[in-house]
Short mmCIF file of C-alpha atoms in Angstrom, two decimals:
data_model
loop_
_atom_site.label_atom_id
_atom_site.label_comp_id
_atom_site.label_asym_id
_atom_site.label_seq_id
_atom_site.Cartn_x
_atom_site.Cartn_y
_atom_site.Cartn_z
CA MET A 266 0.00 -0.12 -0.29
CA HIS A 267 1.62 3.41 -1.17
CA ARG A 268 0.67 6.89 0.45
CA VAL A 269 -0.77 9.09 -2.22
CA VAL A 270 -0.68 13.08 -2.31
CA ILE A 271 -1.69 15.63 -4.18
CA THR A 272 0.87 17.83 -6.49
CA GLY A 273 -1.36 19.30 -8.76
CA ALA A 274 -4.54 20.97 -9.07
CA GLY A 275 -6.67 23.26 -11.26
CA THR A 276 -10.25 25.24 -11.55
CA VAL A 277 -12.38 26.52 -12.95
CA ASN A 278 -15.70 28.00 -11.57
CA ALA A 279 -17.96 30.58 -10.30
CA LEU A 280 -15.25 31.97 -8.05
CA GLY A 281 -12.73 31.99 -10.01
CA HIS A 282 -10.76 30.77 -13.47
CA ASP A 283 -7.71 28.94 -11.35
CA VAL A 284 -7.10 27.72 -7.66
CA PRO A 285 -5.31 30.94 -6.14
CA SER A 286 -8.08 32.80 -7.45
CA THR A 287 -10.94 30.72 -5.77
CA LEU A 288 -8.91 30.16 -2.74
CA ALA A 289 -8.67 34.22 -2.40
CA ALA A 290 -12.60 34.35 -3.04
CA MET A 291 -13.21 31.73 -0.35
CA ARG A 292 -11.05 33.10 2.18
CA GLU A 293 -13.15 36.65 1.27
CA GLY A 294 -16.32 34.70 1.60
CA ARG A 295 -17.28 36.03 -1.73
CA CYS A 296 -20.69 35.00 -3.22
CA GLY A 297 -20.21 33.69 -6.89
CA ILE A 298 -23.91 33.42 -7.45
CA GLY A 299 -25.85 35.64 -9.58
CA PRO A 300 -28.48 35.74 -12.52
CA LEU A 301 -28.39 33.59 -14.75
CA ASP A 302 -27.29 34.29 -18.18
CA PHE A 303 -28.74 32.43 -21.32
CA GLN A 304 -31.24 31.86 -23.63
CA ASP A 305 -34.97 31.76 -22.47
CA VAL A 306 -33.53 32.30 -18.70
CA ASP A 307 -36.95 34.24 -18.59
CA ARG A 308 -38.91 31.09 -18.77
CA LEU A 309 -37.69 29.83 -15.95
CA SER A 310 -38.52 30.27 -12.25
CA ILE A 311 -35.23 29.63 -11.29
CA GLN A 312 -32.95 32.36 -12.66
CA ILE A 313 -30.10 32.43 -10.25
CA GLY A 314 -26.86 29.96 -10.35
CA GLY A 315 -23.02 29.96 -10.01
CA GLN A 316 -22.41 30.39 -13.72
CA VAL A 317 -18.87 30.77 -15.06
CA ARG A 318 -18.28 34.18 -16.08
CA GLY A 319 -16.16 35.88 -18.80
CA PHE A 320 -14.52 32.17 -19.85
CA GLU A 321 -13.79 32.90 -23.56
CA ALA A 322 -13.53 29.48 -24.92
CA GLU A 323 -12.67 30.54 -28.14
CA GLY A 324 -9.43 32.31 -26.91
CA ARG A 325 -8.33 29.10 -25.41
CA TYR A 326 -9.35 26.47 -27.92
CA ASN A 327 -9.01 26.40 -31.83
CA ARG A 328 -11.90 25.54 -34.11
CA GLN A 329 -11.49 22.01 -34.08
CA GLN A 330 -11.33 21.78 -31.10
CA MET A 331 -14.38 23.74 -30.26
CA SER A 332 -16.45 21.58 -32.53
CA LEU A 333 -15.42 18.63 -29.95
CA TYR A 334 -15.60 20.43 -26.51
CA ASP A 335 -18.91 20.47 -25.01
CA ARG A 336 -18.69 23.48 -22.50
CA PHE A 337 -18.02 20.81 -19.46
CA THR A 338 -15.20 19.55 -21.88
CA GLN A 339 -13.89 22.91 -22.00
CA PHE A 340 -13.70 23.70 -18.06
CA THR A 341 -11.78 20.35 -17.59
CA LEU A 342 -9.10 21.03 -19.44
CA ALA A 343 -8.74 24.27 -18.62
CA ALA A 344 -8.96 23.27 -15.03
CA ALA A 345 -6.51 20.08 -16.06
CA LYS A 346 -3.60 22.28 -17.71
CA GLU A 347 -3.04 24.23 -14.47
CA ALA A 348 -3.44 20.96 -12.39
CA ILE A 349 -0.64 18.73 -14.52
CA GLY A 350 1.27 22.25 -15.39
CA GLN A 351 1.53 22.58 -11.59
CA SER A 352 2.74 19.38 -10.86
CA GLY A 353 5.68 19.56 -13.49
CA LEU A 354 4.72 16.25 -14.51
CA THR A 355 5.09 15.06 -18.41
CA PHE A 356 3.40 12.20 -19.40
CA SER A 357 5.77 9.84 -21.50
CA GLY A 358 7.15 6.06 -21.19
CA ALA A 359 6.46 4.03 -18.57
CA LEU A 360 4.16 6.83 -16.65
CA ALA A 361 1.82 7.64 -19.43
CA ALA A 362 1.67 4.13 -19.55
CA LYS A 363 0.37 3.27 -16.49
CA SER A 364 -1.25 6.82 -15.37
CA GLY A 365 -4.85 7.55 -16.26
CA VAL A 366 -7.94 10.32 -15.86
CA ILE A 367 -10.52 9.03 -13.76
CA LEU A 368 -13.61 11.95 -13.52
CA GLY A 369 -16.50 12.88 -11.73
CA THR A 370 -19.98 14.20 -13.65
CA ALA A 371 -23.19 13.81 -13.53
CA GLY A 372 -24.68 14.73 -16.58
CA GLY A 373 -22.01 15.08 -19.05
CA GLY A 374 -22.62 17.22 -22.34
CA VAL A 375 -25.74 18.50 -21.39
CA ASN A 376 -25.28 21.86 -23.49
CA THR A 377 -24.85 20.11 -26.39
CA TRP A 378 -27.88 17.85 -25.48
CA ASP A 379 -29.72 20.97 -25.15
CA GLN A 380 -28.80 22.95 -28.01
CA ASN A 381 -29.38 20.31 -30.85
CA TYR A 382 -32.73 18.98 -29.22
CA ARG A 383 -33.69 22.28 -29.98
CA LEU A 384 -32.42 22.57 -33.33
CA VAL A 385 -34.51 19.07 -33.81
CA TYR A 386 -37.54 19.87 -31.92
CA GLU A 387 -38.29 23.58 -32.10
CA GLU A 388 -36.42 24.49 -35.78
CA GLY A 389 -37.42 21.42 -36.66
CA LYS A 390 -33.79 20.89 -38.37
CA ASN A 391 -33.27 17.54 -40.28
CA ARG A 392 -29.42 17.08 -39.87
CA VAL A 393 -27.28 17.82 -36.46
CA HIS A 394 -23.05 18.13 -36.33
CA PRO A 395 -21.62 15.04 -36.70
CA PHE A 396 -20.05 15.13 -33.77
CA VAL A 397 -22.85 15.60 -31.43
CA VAL A 398 -22.53 12.46 -29.82
CA PRO A 399 -18.73 12.19 -29.40
CA LYS A 400 -19.53 15.96 -27.68
CA LEU A 401 -22.32 14.61 -25.39
CA MET A 402 -20.75 11.30 -24.16
CA ASN A 403 -19.92 11.52 -20.37
CA ASN A 404 -16.70 9.88 -20.58
CA ALA A 405 -15.89 13.30 -23.45
CA ALA A 406 -13.87 15.50 -20.83
CA ALA A 407 -12.37 12.47 -19.41
CA ALA A 408 -10.76 11.31 -23.25
CA HIS A 409 -9.57 14.59 -23.99
CA VAL A 410 -7.83 15.09 -21.14
CA SER A 411 -6.04 11.40 -21.85
CA MET A 412 -5.40 12.18 -25.17
CA GLU A 413 -4.48 16.17 -24.27
CA TYR A 414 -1.65 14.95 -22.25
CA ASN A 415 -0.86 11.23 -23.01
CA LEU A 416 -1.91 9.48 -20.38
CA LYS A 417 -2.34 5.57 -21.49
CA GLY A 418 -4.01 3.68 -18.61
CA PRO A 419 -6.90 3.41 -16.88
CA SER A 420 -9.38 6.08 -17.85
CA PHE A 421 -13.31 6.34 -16.91
CA THR A 422 -15.48 8.22 -16.27
CA VAL A 423 -18.09 7.82 -13.03
CA ALA A 424 -21.87 8.97 -12.57
CA THR A 425 -22.91 9.17 -8.88
CA ALA A 426 -25.12 12.34 -8.93
CA CYS A 427 -23.67 14.99 -6.78
CA ALA A 428 -20.97 12.36 -5.19
CA SER A 429 -19.91 11.71 -8.80
CA SER A 430 -16.08 13.70 -8.34
CA ASN A 431 -15.87 12.24 -4.55
CA HIS A 432 -16.28 8.91 -6.22
CA ALA A 433 -14.23 9.23 -9.18
CA MET A 434 -11.18 10.64 -6.82
CA ALA A 435 -12.07 7.79 -4.48
CA GLN A 436 -11.03 5.84 -7.38
CA ALA A 437 -8.30 7.57 -8.35
CA PHE A 438 -6.83 7.44 -5.03
CA GLN A 439 -7.31 3.09 -4.65
CA MET A 440 -5.38 2.85 -8.25
CA VAL A 441 -2.48 5.18 -6.83
CA ARG A 442 -2.61 3.67 -3.01
CA SER A 443 -2.60 0.05 -4.47
CA GLY A 444 -0.11 0.49 -6.88
CA MET A 445 -1.61 -0.21 -9.92
CA ALA A 446 -0.88 3.47 -11.00
CA PRO A 447 1.94 6.10 -10.00
CA ALA A 448 -0.23 9.04 -10.63
CA MET A 449 -3.51 9.85 -11.82
CA VAL A 450 -5.54 12.56 -12.95
CA THR A 451 -8.49 13.10 -11.33
CA GLY A 452 -11.40 15.23 -9.99
CA GLY A 453 -14.98 16.06 -11.96
CA SER A 454 -16.94 18.59 -13.75
CA GLU A 455 -20.49 19.86 -15.06
CA SER A 456 -21.82 22.31 -17.24
CA MET A 457 -25.82 22.06 -16.55
CA LEU A 458 -26.98 25.35 -16.81
CA CYS A 459 -28.79 25.98 -20.02
CA PHE A 460 -32.91 26.16 -20.05
CA GLY A 461 -33.14 22.66 -20.45
CA GLY A 462 -30.73 21.87 -17.44
CA VAL A 463 -32.41 23.98 -15.19
CA LYS A 464 -35.69 23.20 -16.17
CA ALA A 465 -35.55 19.86 -15.47
CA TRP A 466 -34.52 20.89 -11.86
CA GLU A 467 -37.16 22.89 -11.05
CA GLY A 468 -39.58 20.47 -10.95
CA LEU A 469 -38.02 18.71 -8.18
CA ARG A 470 -39.11 22.07 -5.99
CA VAL A 471 -36.09 21.89 -4.01
CA MET A 472 -34.17 25.04 -5.87
CA SER A 473 -33.68 28.28 -4.23
CA LYS A 474 -34.56 31.32 -5.92
CA ASP A 475 -32.87 33.87 -3.90
CA ALA A 476 -29.82 32.12 -2.15
CA CYS A 477 -28.22 29.35 -1.11
CA ARG A 478 -27.72 29.48 2.77
CA PRO A 479 -26.60 25.69 4.29
CA PHE A 480 -27.51 25.11 7.53
CA SER A 481 -29.35 28.49 7.69
CA ALA A 482 -33.01 28.16 9.63
CA ASN A 483 -34.06 30.02 6.42
CA ARG A 484 -32.39 28.03 4.39
CA ASN A 485 -34.69 27.34 1.31
CA GLY A 486 -33.27 24.58 -1.46
CA MET A 487 -30.31 24.77 -3.61
CA VAL A 488 -28.37 26.65 -6.10
CA GLN A 489 -26.85 25.49 -9.01
CA GLY A 490 -23.03 26.02 -10.30
CA GLU A 491 -20.60 24.52 -13.25
CA GLY A 492 -17.32 24.01 -13.49
CA ALA A 493 -14.16 21.92 -13.09
CA GLY A 494 -11.75 20.47 -10.26
CA ILE A 495 -8.94 18.58 -11.33
CA PHE A 496 -6.20 17.05 -9.48
CA VAL A 497 -3.05 15.08 -9.78
CA PHE A 498 -2.74 12.32 -7.33
CA GLU A 499 0.56 10.98 -7.23
CA GLU A 500 2.39 8.15 -5.32
CA TYR A 501 4.23 10.09 -2.08
CA GLU A 502 8.03 8.02 -2.54
CA HIS A 503 7.87 9.47 -6.43
CA ALA A 504 6.47 12.50 -5.39
CA ARG A 505 9.24 13.29 -2.81
CA ALA A 506 12.14 12.05 -5.27
CA ARG A 507 11.45 14.78 -7.82
CA GLY A 508 10.68 17.58 -4.99
CA ALA A 509 7.43 18.16 -5.64
CA GLU A 510 5.03 20.57 -4.54
CA ILE A 511 2.91 18.55 -2.59
CA PHE A 512 -0.04 20.07 -1.00
CA CYS A 513 -1.34 17.30 1.08
CA GLU A 514 -2.23 13.66 1.45
CA VAL A 515 -5.17 11.80 1.25
CA ALA A 516 -5.56 9.32 3.40
CA GLY A 517 -8.66 7.32 2.82
CA PHE A 518 -12.44 7.17 2.17
CA ALA A 519 -15.44 5.25 1.82
CA MET A 520 -18.43 4.83 -0.42
CA SER A 521 -21.48 3.90 1.48
CA SER A 522 -25.03 3.33 -0.10
CA ASP A 523 -28.79 4.40 1.40
CA ALA A 524 -30.58 2.26 -0.02
CA THR A 525 -33.64 3.83 1.39
CA ASP A 526 -34.97 6.40 -0.97
CA ILE A 527 -34.41 8.02 -4.28
CA VAL A 528 -33.70 11.53 -3.51
CA MET A 529 -34.12 11.62 0.40
CA PRO A 530 -30.71 11.08 2.28
CA SER A 531 -30.43 8.77 4.83
CA LYS A 532 -28.42 9.56 8.01
CA ASN A 533 -27.09 6.36 8.47
CA GLY A 534 -25.89 6.19 4.95
CA ALA A 535 -24.36 9.25 6.03
CA SER A 536 -22.55 8.31 8.54
CA ARG A 537 -21.47 5.09 7.81
CA ALA A 538 -19.41 7.20 5.08
CA MET A 539 -17.83 9.19 7.24
CA GLU A 540 -17.25 6.57 9.93
CA GLY A 541 -15.41 4.16 6.75
CA ALA A 542 -13.66 7.05 5.65
CA LEU A 543 -12.16 7.35 9.65
CA ALA A 544 -11.38 3.72 9.76
CA ASP A 545 -9.58 3.50 6.36
CA ALA A 546 -7.79 6.56 6.73
CA ARG A 547 -6.78 5.25 10.21
CA VAL A 548 -7.53 8.28 12.11
CA ASN A 549 -9.69 9.04 15.32
CA ALA A 550 -12.40 10.87 15.27
CA ASP A 551 -11.30 13.99 17.39
CA GLN A 552 -8.32 14.14 15.14
CA VAL A 553 -10.57 15.77 12.51
CA GLY A 554 -10.72 19.58 13.00
CA TYR A 555 -12.45 20.40 9.34
CA ILE A 556 -15.22 18.86 7.52
CA ASN A 557 -16.55 20.51 3.58
CA ALA A 558 -19.92 19.32 4.11
CA HIS A 559 -21.90 18.26 1.26
CA GLY A 560 -24.44 21.54 2.76
CA THR A 561 -26.49 22.10 -0.51
CA GLY A 562 -28.59 24.17 1.13
CA THR A 563 -31.96 21.97 1.20
CA ALA A 564 -33.90 21.45 4.54
CA ALA A 565 -33.22 17.96 4.07
CA ASN A 566 -30.18 17.72 3.42
CA ASP A 567 -28.06 19.87 6.42
CA LYS A 568 -30.13 18.40 8.93
CA THR A 569 -29.61 14.77 7.98
CA GLU A 570 -26.03 15.92 7.57
CA CYS A 571 -25.68 17.64 10.74
CA ALA A 572 -27.09 14.44 12.76
CA ALA A 573 -25.22 12.41 10.92
CA VAL A 574 -21.76 14.52 12.18
CA ALA A 575 -22.86 13.88 15.43
CA ASP A 576 -23.56 10.48 16.03
CA VAL A 577 -20.32 9.96 14.59
CA PHE A 578 -18.09 12.65 16.48
CA GLY A 579 -20.16 12.32 19.58
CA PRO A 580 -19.28 15.24 22.00
CA HIS A 581 -16.11 16.55 19.53
CA ALA A 582 -18.91 17.50 16.98
CA ASP A 583 -18.96 20.77 19.10
CA LYS A 584 -15.18 20.75 18.57
CA LEU A 585 -14.83 20.70 14.69
CA MET A 586 -15.73 22.96 12.33
CA ILE A 587 -17.72 22.47 9.15
CA SER A 588 -18.70 24.68 6.42
CA SER A 589 -20.29 24.21 3.36
CA THR A 590 -18.36 26.24 0.15
CA LYS A 591 -21.52 25.63 -1.77
CA SER A 592 -23.19 28.80 -0.43
CA MET A 593 -20.17 31.04 -2.40
CA HIS A 594 -19.80 28.62 -5.87
CA GLY A 595 -23.07 26.94 -5.54
CA HIS A 596 -23.43 23.11 -6.27
CA LEU A 597 -21.28 21.75 -9.24
CA ILE A 598 -23.52 18.51 -8.98
CA GLY A 599 -21.05 16.04 -10.60
CA GLY A 600 -18.35 18.32 -10.40
CA THR A 601 -19.03 19.34 -7.03
CA GLY A 602 -16.62 17.15 -4.48
CA ALA A 603 -13.23 18.24 -7.08
CA VAL A 604 -14.02 22.13 -6.76
CA GLU A 605 -14.57 21.46 -2.51
CA LEU A 606 -11.22 19.69 -2.23
CA LEU A 607 -9.94 22.67 -3.22
CA ALA A 608 -11.31 23.94 0.57
CA CYS A 609 -9.75 21.05 2.17
CA ILE A 610 -6.57 21.71 0.54
CA MET A 611 -6.32 25.33 1.59
CA ALA A 612 -7.33 24.14 5.60
CA LEU A 613 -4.76 21.84 5.59
CA ARG A 614 -1.86 23.64 3.39
CA ASP A 615 -2.85 27.15 4.18
CA GLY A 616 -4.60 27.06 7.70
CA VAL A 617 -7.79 29.06 6.33
CA ILE A 618 -11.42 27.39 6.95
CA ALA A 619 -13.75 28.82 4.30
CA PRO A 620 -17.02 30.24 5.82
CA THR A 621 -20.75 29.05 4.76
CA ILE A 622 -22.01 32.46 3.71
CA GLY A 623 -25.48 33.35 3.52
CA TYR A 624 -25.95 32.46 7.34
CA GLU A 625 -28.31 34.34 9.06
CA GLU A 626 -30.67 32.35 11.38
CA PRO A 627 -29.17 29.57 13.55
CA ASP A 628 -31.54 26.20 13.35
CA PRO A 629 -31.19 23.99 16.20
CA GLU A 630 -31.12 21.15 13.93
CA CYS A 631 -27.77 22.35 12.70
CA ALA A 632 -26.26 23.17 15.87
CA LEU A 633 -22.72 22.86 14.68
CA ASP A 634 -19.60 25.12 14.54
CA VAL A 635 -20.39 26.10 10.37
CA VAL A 636 -17.97 28.84 10.26
CA PRO A 637 -20.54 31.54 9.46
CA ASN A 638 -20.16 34.03 7.09
CA GLU A 639 -16.27 34.66 7.41
CA ALA A 640 -13.27 32.42 7.04
CA ARG A 641 -11.49 31.23 9.70
CA ASP A 642 -7.41 30.83 10.63
CA ALA A 643 -7.12 27.72 12.18
CA LYS A 644 -4.50 25.25 11.91
CA VAL A 645 -6.29 21.58 11.54
CA ASP A 646 -4.36 18.41 10.46
CA VAL A 647 -7.04 16.17 8.92
CA VAL A 648 -10.31 16.85 7.18
CA LEU A 649 -13.30 15.19 5.57
CA SER A 650 -14.97 16.09 2.43
CA ASN A 651 -19.10 14.78 1.93
CA ALA A 652 -20.56 14.08 -0.75
CA PHE A 653 -24.11 12.85 -0.47
CA ALA A 654 -26.01 12.10 -3.75
CA PHE A 655 -29.56 11.12 -4.95
CA GLY A 656 -30.34 7.63 -5.36
CA GLY A 657 -28.33 7.08 -1.45
CA MET A 658 -25.07 7.40 -2.91
CA ASN A 659 -22.49 8.57 -0.38
CA ALA A 660 -18.20 8.85 -0.79
CA VAL A 661 -16.09 10.82 1.59
CA LEU A 662 -12.57 11.50 1.46
CA ALA A 663 -10.35 11.83 4.35
CA LEU A 664 -7.24 13.91 4.22
CA ARG A 665 -4.22 14.73 6.08
CA ARG A 666 -1.54 17.59 6.34
CA VAL A 667 1.66 16.99 4.99
CA MET B 293 -21.24 31.81 -55.53
CA SER B 294 -20.96 28.77 -57.80
CA VAL B 295 -21.39 25.19 -56.73
CA LYS B 296 -17.85 24.76 -57.39
CA ASP B 297 -16.69 28.28 -55.42
CA LYS B 298 -18.50 27.38 -52.43
CA VAL B 299 -17.38 23.58 -52.12
CA ILE B 300 -13.45 24.65 -52.55
CA GLU B 301 -14.83 26.91 -49.48
CA ILE B 302 -16.03 24.27 -47.14
CA ILE B 303 -13.04 22.02 -48.11
CA ALA B 304 -10.21 24.88 -47.86
CA GLU B 305 -12.12 25.71 -44.33
CA GLN B 306 -12.31 22.16 -43.12
CA ALA B 307 -8.32 21.39 -43.94
CA VAL B 308 -7.49 24.83 -42.70
CA LEU B 309 -6.06 26.24 -45.97
CA GLU B 310 -6.15 29.13 -48.56
CA THR B 311 -9.21 28.62 -51.39
CA SER B 312 -6.36 28.85 -53.71
CA ASP B 313 -4.47 25.63 -52.36
CA VAL B 314 -7.62 23.69 -53.13
CA SER B 315 -7.37 22.11 -56.51
CA LEU B 316 -10.08 20.60 -58.21
CA ASP B 317 -7.83 17.09 -58.52
CA SER B 318 -6.55 17.00 -54.87
CA THR B 319 -7.90 14.14 -52.85
CA LEU B 320 -9.08 15.19 -49.56
CA GLU B 321 -6.27 13.27 -48.08
CA ASP B 322 -3.72 15.16 -50.14
CA LEU B 323 -5.47 18.18 -48.30
CA GLY B 324 -4.84 16.37 -44.85
CA ILE B 325 -8.60 15.75 -44.27
CA ASP B 326 -9.04 12.62 -41.83
CA SER B 327 -12.07 11.02 -41.56
CA LEU B 328 -13.34 13.32 -38.87
CA GLY B 329 -12.50 15.41 -41.04
CA LEU B 330 -14.40 14.28 -44.30
CA VAL B 331 -17.85 13.84 -42.04
CA GLU B 332 -17.42 17.43 -41.16
CA SER B 333 -17.29 18.58 -44.79
CA ILE B 334 -20.11 16.26 -45.41
CA PHE B 335 -22.43 18.20 -43.05
CA ALA B 336 -21.02 21.73 -44.07
CA ILE B 337 -22.09 20.70 -47.75
CA GLU B 338 -25.59 19.09 -47.01
CA GLU B 339 -26.12 22.33 -44.82
CA GLU B 340 -24.90 24.76 -47.78
CA PHE B 341 -27.32 22.92 -50.49
CA ASP B 342 -29.90 21.60 -48.30
CA ILE B 343 -29.63 17.95 -49.69
CA SER B 344 -28.70 14.83 -48.58
CA ILE B 345 -25.83 13.06 -49.22
CA PRO B 346 -25.63 8.84 -49.32
CA PHE B 347 -22.45 8.21 -47.63
CA ASN B 348 -21.98 5.74 -45.35
CA ALA B 349 -18.15 5.39 -43.55
CA ASN B 350 -18.39 1.96 -42.90
CA GLU B 351 -18.23 1.68 -47.05
CA PRO B 352 -17.29 5.08 -48.71
CA SER B 353 -17.36 3.65 -51.86
CA ALA B 354 -21.15 1.96 -51.84
CA SER B 355 -22.94 5.40 -52.80
CA ASP B 356 -23.17 6.89 -56.23
CA PHE B 357 -21.54 9.82 -54.24
CA ASP B 358 -17.60 10.12 -55.14
CA ILE B 359 -15.84 11.56 -52.72
CA SER B 360 -12.46 10.71 -54.63
CA SER B 361 -11.33 14.24 -55.45
CA VAL B 362 -12.36 17.99 -54.93
CA GLN B 363 -14.46 18.14 -58.89
CA SER B 364 -16.05 14.47 -57.96
CA ILE B 365 -17.47 16.01 -55.37
CA ILE B 366 -18.73 18.80 -57.11
CA ASP B 367 -20.45 16.56 -60.02
CA GLY B 368 -21.68 14.53 -57.02
CA ILE B 369 -23.60 17.59 -55.67
CA ASP B 370 -24.71 18.61 -58.75
CA ALA B 371 -26.60 15.37 -59.16
CA LEU B 372 -27.90 15.54 -55.88
CA ILE B 373 -28.88 19.12 -56.65
CA GLU B 374 -30.90 18.41 -59.81
CA LYS B 375 -32.67 14.68 -58.52
CA GLN B 376 -33.34 16.32 -54.98
CA LYS B 377 -34.52 20.18 -56.31
CA ALA B 378 -36.86 18.14 -58.95
#
């Protein structure tokens, strides 16, 4: 069994187009959620989201690339460029042969589906661009990362709705820990902020019209975001030998299934996932200083999550910090675990705990230290990152300071 | 613009070349257009002339539409326009 560390990170999300600007925004408690801007937005009852602004794809990709890259792939490649560039790794020879890319996404090329359905159903066109299929397929982003960076090892895409990124990163971690791969590119991405993407979600009646207020008594739903978070997970000795900059260690993970309801979360499922992550990382509950919560801002998730934390951590639950950065970047669905890992890195490496912004009223059912509204300086050694998804699929990652 | 000029424009764009670099007896391979480039060119041609080209990538030579050179493509389009607009 090998130790696994993070040696590269990249992102595009509503808070910024790279890691430094994202972390700065988190530190400042800035809100990236605002009015949505796309075709037919006025037909929606939900008109806010964490939309990525000012990302000029045409300036980054040539005509042929643009014909193949859905927006979720565009975000992924920009984040991958930052992460892999930062790691200093070049994938060639044996390293290329054994390193792969595992990404999470819930919807894949949703914008491509939406645009082309519009063409054939609304505009009555009888032909669509030949690249529609390779563009919208869920594995497109991972495929292009593999092609761009010469990753010839195991690559695939994982879908577990809002936990997709955590499941993907857990799989990548496993491959490095077991010695199957010396390094893996991992994370996730999502871009569903288009008319069809938001309209589909409205029907569930869980989205907020005004803000994402995790843990607040007056919270009234989730807010969708978009973007990508990409990391390089590397075997520890390999990273050390080449003098790589190490962000933190990925210490363990657990996955559990609620096996109860298709949308309502189960306290038991969440608890088992957190306990499992602690056991896998061989840490005690009282060593955890910070949890990056799933914290969607829905009535159901936040109280269930807090109850699960209380169960797992007992009295220590009152001492640890638990915040939801979804309050700032929105819920990136299949990409959310990846972007939220950045808050974990900031906690471990920089000693800064990201806040839960928009917090207005304490809720007795969420009576934990949710780091309300302002970031906090604190030294923590171990953090957890939670993801509890539709379908009752849970994945929790444990990370350690190095 | 004539059919010939339009086709040369479409193929030049696909090949990322100047229209002056595309001659009537060029093959698509000469111009560096690969299989994905070919289906994209066919799409562009169908869109431009509002015709339906019977091309199957598994059997490229099975249909009447001859893609072996720029000239043969132009001839094929002329024939389809006549047949499909009638």
